[in-house]
Coordinates of C-alpha atoms in Angstrom, one line a residue:
X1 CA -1.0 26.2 -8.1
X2 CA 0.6 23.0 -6.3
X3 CA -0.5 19.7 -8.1
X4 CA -2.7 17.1 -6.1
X5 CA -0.7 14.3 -5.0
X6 CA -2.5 10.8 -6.4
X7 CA -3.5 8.8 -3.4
X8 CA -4.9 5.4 -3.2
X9 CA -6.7 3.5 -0.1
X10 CA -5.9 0.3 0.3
X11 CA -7.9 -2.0 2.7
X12 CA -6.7 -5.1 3.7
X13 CA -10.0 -7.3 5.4
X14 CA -10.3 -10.9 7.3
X15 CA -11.6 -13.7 5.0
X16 CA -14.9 -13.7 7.0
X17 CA -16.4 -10.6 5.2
X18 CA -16.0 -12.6 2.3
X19 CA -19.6 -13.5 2.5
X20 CA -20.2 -9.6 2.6
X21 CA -18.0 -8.6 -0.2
X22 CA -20.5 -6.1 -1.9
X23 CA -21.1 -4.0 1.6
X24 CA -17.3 -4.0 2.5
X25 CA -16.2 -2.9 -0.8
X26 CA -19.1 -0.3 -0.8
X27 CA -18.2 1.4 2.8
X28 CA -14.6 1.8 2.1
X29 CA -14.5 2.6 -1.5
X30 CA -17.2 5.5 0.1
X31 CA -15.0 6.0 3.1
X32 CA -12.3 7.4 1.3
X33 CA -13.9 9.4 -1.7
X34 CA -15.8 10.9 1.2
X35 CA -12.1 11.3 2.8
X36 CA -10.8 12.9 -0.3
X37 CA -13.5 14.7 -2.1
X38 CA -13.0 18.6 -0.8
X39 CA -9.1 17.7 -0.6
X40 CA -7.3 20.6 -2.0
X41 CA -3.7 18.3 -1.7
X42 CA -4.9 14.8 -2.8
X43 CA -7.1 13.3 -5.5
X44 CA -8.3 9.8 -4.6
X45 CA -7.2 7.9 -7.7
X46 CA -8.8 4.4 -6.4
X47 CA -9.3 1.9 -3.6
X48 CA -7.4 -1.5 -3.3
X49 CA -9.9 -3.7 -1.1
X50 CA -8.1 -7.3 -0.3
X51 CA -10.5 -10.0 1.5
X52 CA -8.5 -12.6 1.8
X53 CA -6.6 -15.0 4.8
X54 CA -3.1 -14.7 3.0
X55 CA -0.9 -12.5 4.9
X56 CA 1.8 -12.5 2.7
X57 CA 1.9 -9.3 0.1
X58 CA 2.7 -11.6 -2.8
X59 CA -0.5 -13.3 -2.6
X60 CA -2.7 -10.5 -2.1
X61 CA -4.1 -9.2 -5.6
X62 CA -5.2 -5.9 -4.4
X63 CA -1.7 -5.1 -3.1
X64 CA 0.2 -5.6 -6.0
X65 CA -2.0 -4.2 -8.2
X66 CA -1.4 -0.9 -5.8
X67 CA 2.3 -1.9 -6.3
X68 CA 2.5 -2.2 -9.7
X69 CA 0.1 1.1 -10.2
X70 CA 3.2 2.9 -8.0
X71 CA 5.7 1.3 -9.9
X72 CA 3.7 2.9 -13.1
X73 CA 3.3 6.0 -12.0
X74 CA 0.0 6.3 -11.1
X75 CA 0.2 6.9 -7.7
X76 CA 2.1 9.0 -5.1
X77 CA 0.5 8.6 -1.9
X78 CA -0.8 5.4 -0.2
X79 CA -3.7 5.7 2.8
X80 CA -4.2 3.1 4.9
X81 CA -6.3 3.2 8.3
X82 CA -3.9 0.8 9.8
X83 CA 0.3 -0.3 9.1
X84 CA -0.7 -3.8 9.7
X85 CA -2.9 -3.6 6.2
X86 CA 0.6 -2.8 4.6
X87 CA 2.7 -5.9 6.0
X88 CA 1.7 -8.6 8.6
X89 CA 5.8 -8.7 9.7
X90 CA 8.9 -6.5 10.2
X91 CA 10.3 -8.4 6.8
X92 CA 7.7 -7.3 4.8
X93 CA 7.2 -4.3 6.0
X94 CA 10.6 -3.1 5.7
X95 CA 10.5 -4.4 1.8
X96 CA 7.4 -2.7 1.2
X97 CA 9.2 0.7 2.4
X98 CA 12.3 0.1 0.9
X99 CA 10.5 -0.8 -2.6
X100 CA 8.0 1.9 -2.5
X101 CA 10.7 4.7 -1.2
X102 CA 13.1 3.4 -3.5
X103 CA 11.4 4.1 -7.0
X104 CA 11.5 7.0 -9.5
X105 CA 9.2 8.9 -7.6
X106 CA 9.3 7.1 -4.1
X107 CA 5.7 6.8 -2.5
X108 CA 4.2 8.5 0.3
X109 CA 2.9 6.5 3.2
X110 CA -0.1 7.5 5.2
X111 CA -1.8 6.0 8.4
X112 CA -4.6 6.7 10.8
X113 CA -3.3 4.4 13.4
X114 CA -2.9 6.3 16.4
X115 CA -0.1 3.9 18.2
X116 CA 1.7 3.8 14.7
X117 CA 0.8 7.2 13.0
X118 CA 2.6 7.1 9.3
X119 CA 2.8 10.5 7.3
X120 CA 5.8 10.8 5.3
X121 CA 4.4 14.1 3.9
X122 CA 4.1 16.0 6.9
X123 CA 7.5 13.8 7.7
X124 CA 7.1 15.1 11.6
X125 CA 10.3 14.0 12.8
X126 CA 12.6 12.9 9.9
X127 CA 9.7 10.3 9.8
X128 CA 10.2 9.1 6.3
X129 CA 14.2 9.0 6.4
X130 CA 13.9 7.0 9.7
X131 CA 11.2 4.5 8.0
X132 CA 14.0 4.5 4.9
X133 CA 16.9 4.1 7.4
X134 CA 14.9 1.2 9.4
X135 CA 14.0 -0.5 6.4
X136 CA 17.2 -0.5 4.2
X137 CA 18.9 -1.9 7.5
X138 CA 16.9 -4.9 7.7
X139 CA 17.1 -5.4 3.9
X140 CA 20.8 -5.1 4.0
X141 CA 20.8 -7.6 7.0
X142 CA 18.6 -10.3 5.2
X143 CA 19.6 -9.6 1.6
X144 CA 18.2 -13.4 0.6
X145 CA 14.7 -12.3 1.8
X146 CA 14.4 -9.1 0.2
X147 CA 15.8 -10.6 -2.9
X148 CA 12.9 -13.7 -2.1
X149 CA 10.5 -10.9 -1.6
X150 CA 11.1 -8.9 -4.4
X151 CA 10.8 -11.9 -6.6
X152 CA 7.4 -13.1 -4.7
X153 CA 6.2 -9.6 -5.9
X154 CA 7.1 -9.5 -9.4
X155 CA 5.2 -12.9 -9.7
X156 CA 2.2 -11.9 -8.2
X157 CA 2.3 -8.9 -10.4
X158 CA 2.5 -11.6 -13.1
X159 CA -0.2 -13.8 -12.2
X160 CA -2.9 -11.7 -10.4
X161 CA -2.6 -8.2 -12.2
X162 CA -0.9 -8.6 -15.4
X163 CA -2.7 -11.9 -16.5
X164 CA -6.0 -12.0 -14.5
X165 CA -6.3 -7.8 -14.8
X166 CA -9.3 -8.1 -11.9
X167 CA -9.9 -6.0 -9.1
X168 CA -12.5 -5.3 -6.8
X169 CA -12.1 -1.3 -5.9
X170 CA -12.7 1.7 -7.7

C-alpha cells in the first residue's frame, strides 16, 4: 500500500476580510478537508490562512509556519488555489521553490490556477525540474537576495512561529 503524501492548504487573503476572520478561516479550513477527505493519495495535515496586507513571505506568520512545518517534516505537498498566494514576485517565488525543492525531502507544489496550473506530482512536462531550473537561475543571478531572503525567513520563523507559536488554521 503507497503512503498518503501530507498536504497542507495554505490561503493567503486581502486585509479587508480581517473584519470577517471567523467565516474566512471557517470556508477554507472546510474547503480543503472537504477537498481531501475521500483522498486515497493525500491526508490534509492542516490549513495555513494568512489575512494580512504584507506581501512579503517573511512577514506572513501563516507562511512560515507552513515553511518551518516543511522544513520539519511534516509536510510533503503544498495546495494552494492560486501561485500568487505562494509569492507576490518572481524573487520570491523563485526562493520559495528553490528552498522548498531543495530540502531533505523537497516539497510538492500544487495549484488550481488554470493560467498557472502547478502539479509537481503529476510533473506533466518535466514541470517540477523546469520550476527547479527557473528558480535556481534567478537565485544564482541574485545571490544577495536569496541570501536576504533566506535570512528574512529564518527570522520570521523566529519571531512569529518559534516565539509567538499562534496560528489561525487547523
Amino acid at each position: 500500500m503507497q503512503k498518503k503524501l501530507r498536504v497542507a492548504g495554505y490561503v493567503k487573503l486581502e486585509k479587508l476580510w480581517e473584519r470577517r476572520r471567523a467565516q474566512a478561516l471557517e470556508y477554507h479550513t472546510k474547503y480543503y478537508a472537504k477537498k481531501y477527505s475521500d483522498s486515497t493519495d493525500f491526508e490534509l495535515v492542516g490549513v495555513y490562512i494568512d489575512i494580512t496586507g504584507r506581501k512579503e513571505i517573511k512577514n506572513r506568520p501563516e507562511m512560515l509556519r507552513l515553511i518551518h512545518d516543511c522544513k520539519e517534516g511534516r509536510i510533503d505537498c503544498i495546495a494552494t488555489q492560486s501561485r500568487a498566494y505562494l509569492a507576490a514576485n518572481t524573487g520570491e517565488f523563485c526562493s520559495l521553490i528553490r528552498y522548498l525543492f531543495d530540502m531533505a525531502t523537497p516539497i510538492h507544489i500544487i495549484t488550481e490556477d488554470e493560467a498557472y496550473n502547478i502539479n509537481t506530482i503529476i510533473n506533466e512536462d518535466q514541470q517540477k525540474e523546469e520550476l527547479y531550473r527557473m528558480a535556481y537561475s534567478f537565485t544564482e543571478m541574485n545571490p544577495d537576495e536569496y541570501r536576504k531572503w533566506i535570512e528574512g525567513v529564518f527570522l520570521g520563523i523566529d519571531k512569529h512561529v518559534l516565539q509567538e507559536g499562534g496560528h489561525y488554521g487547523i
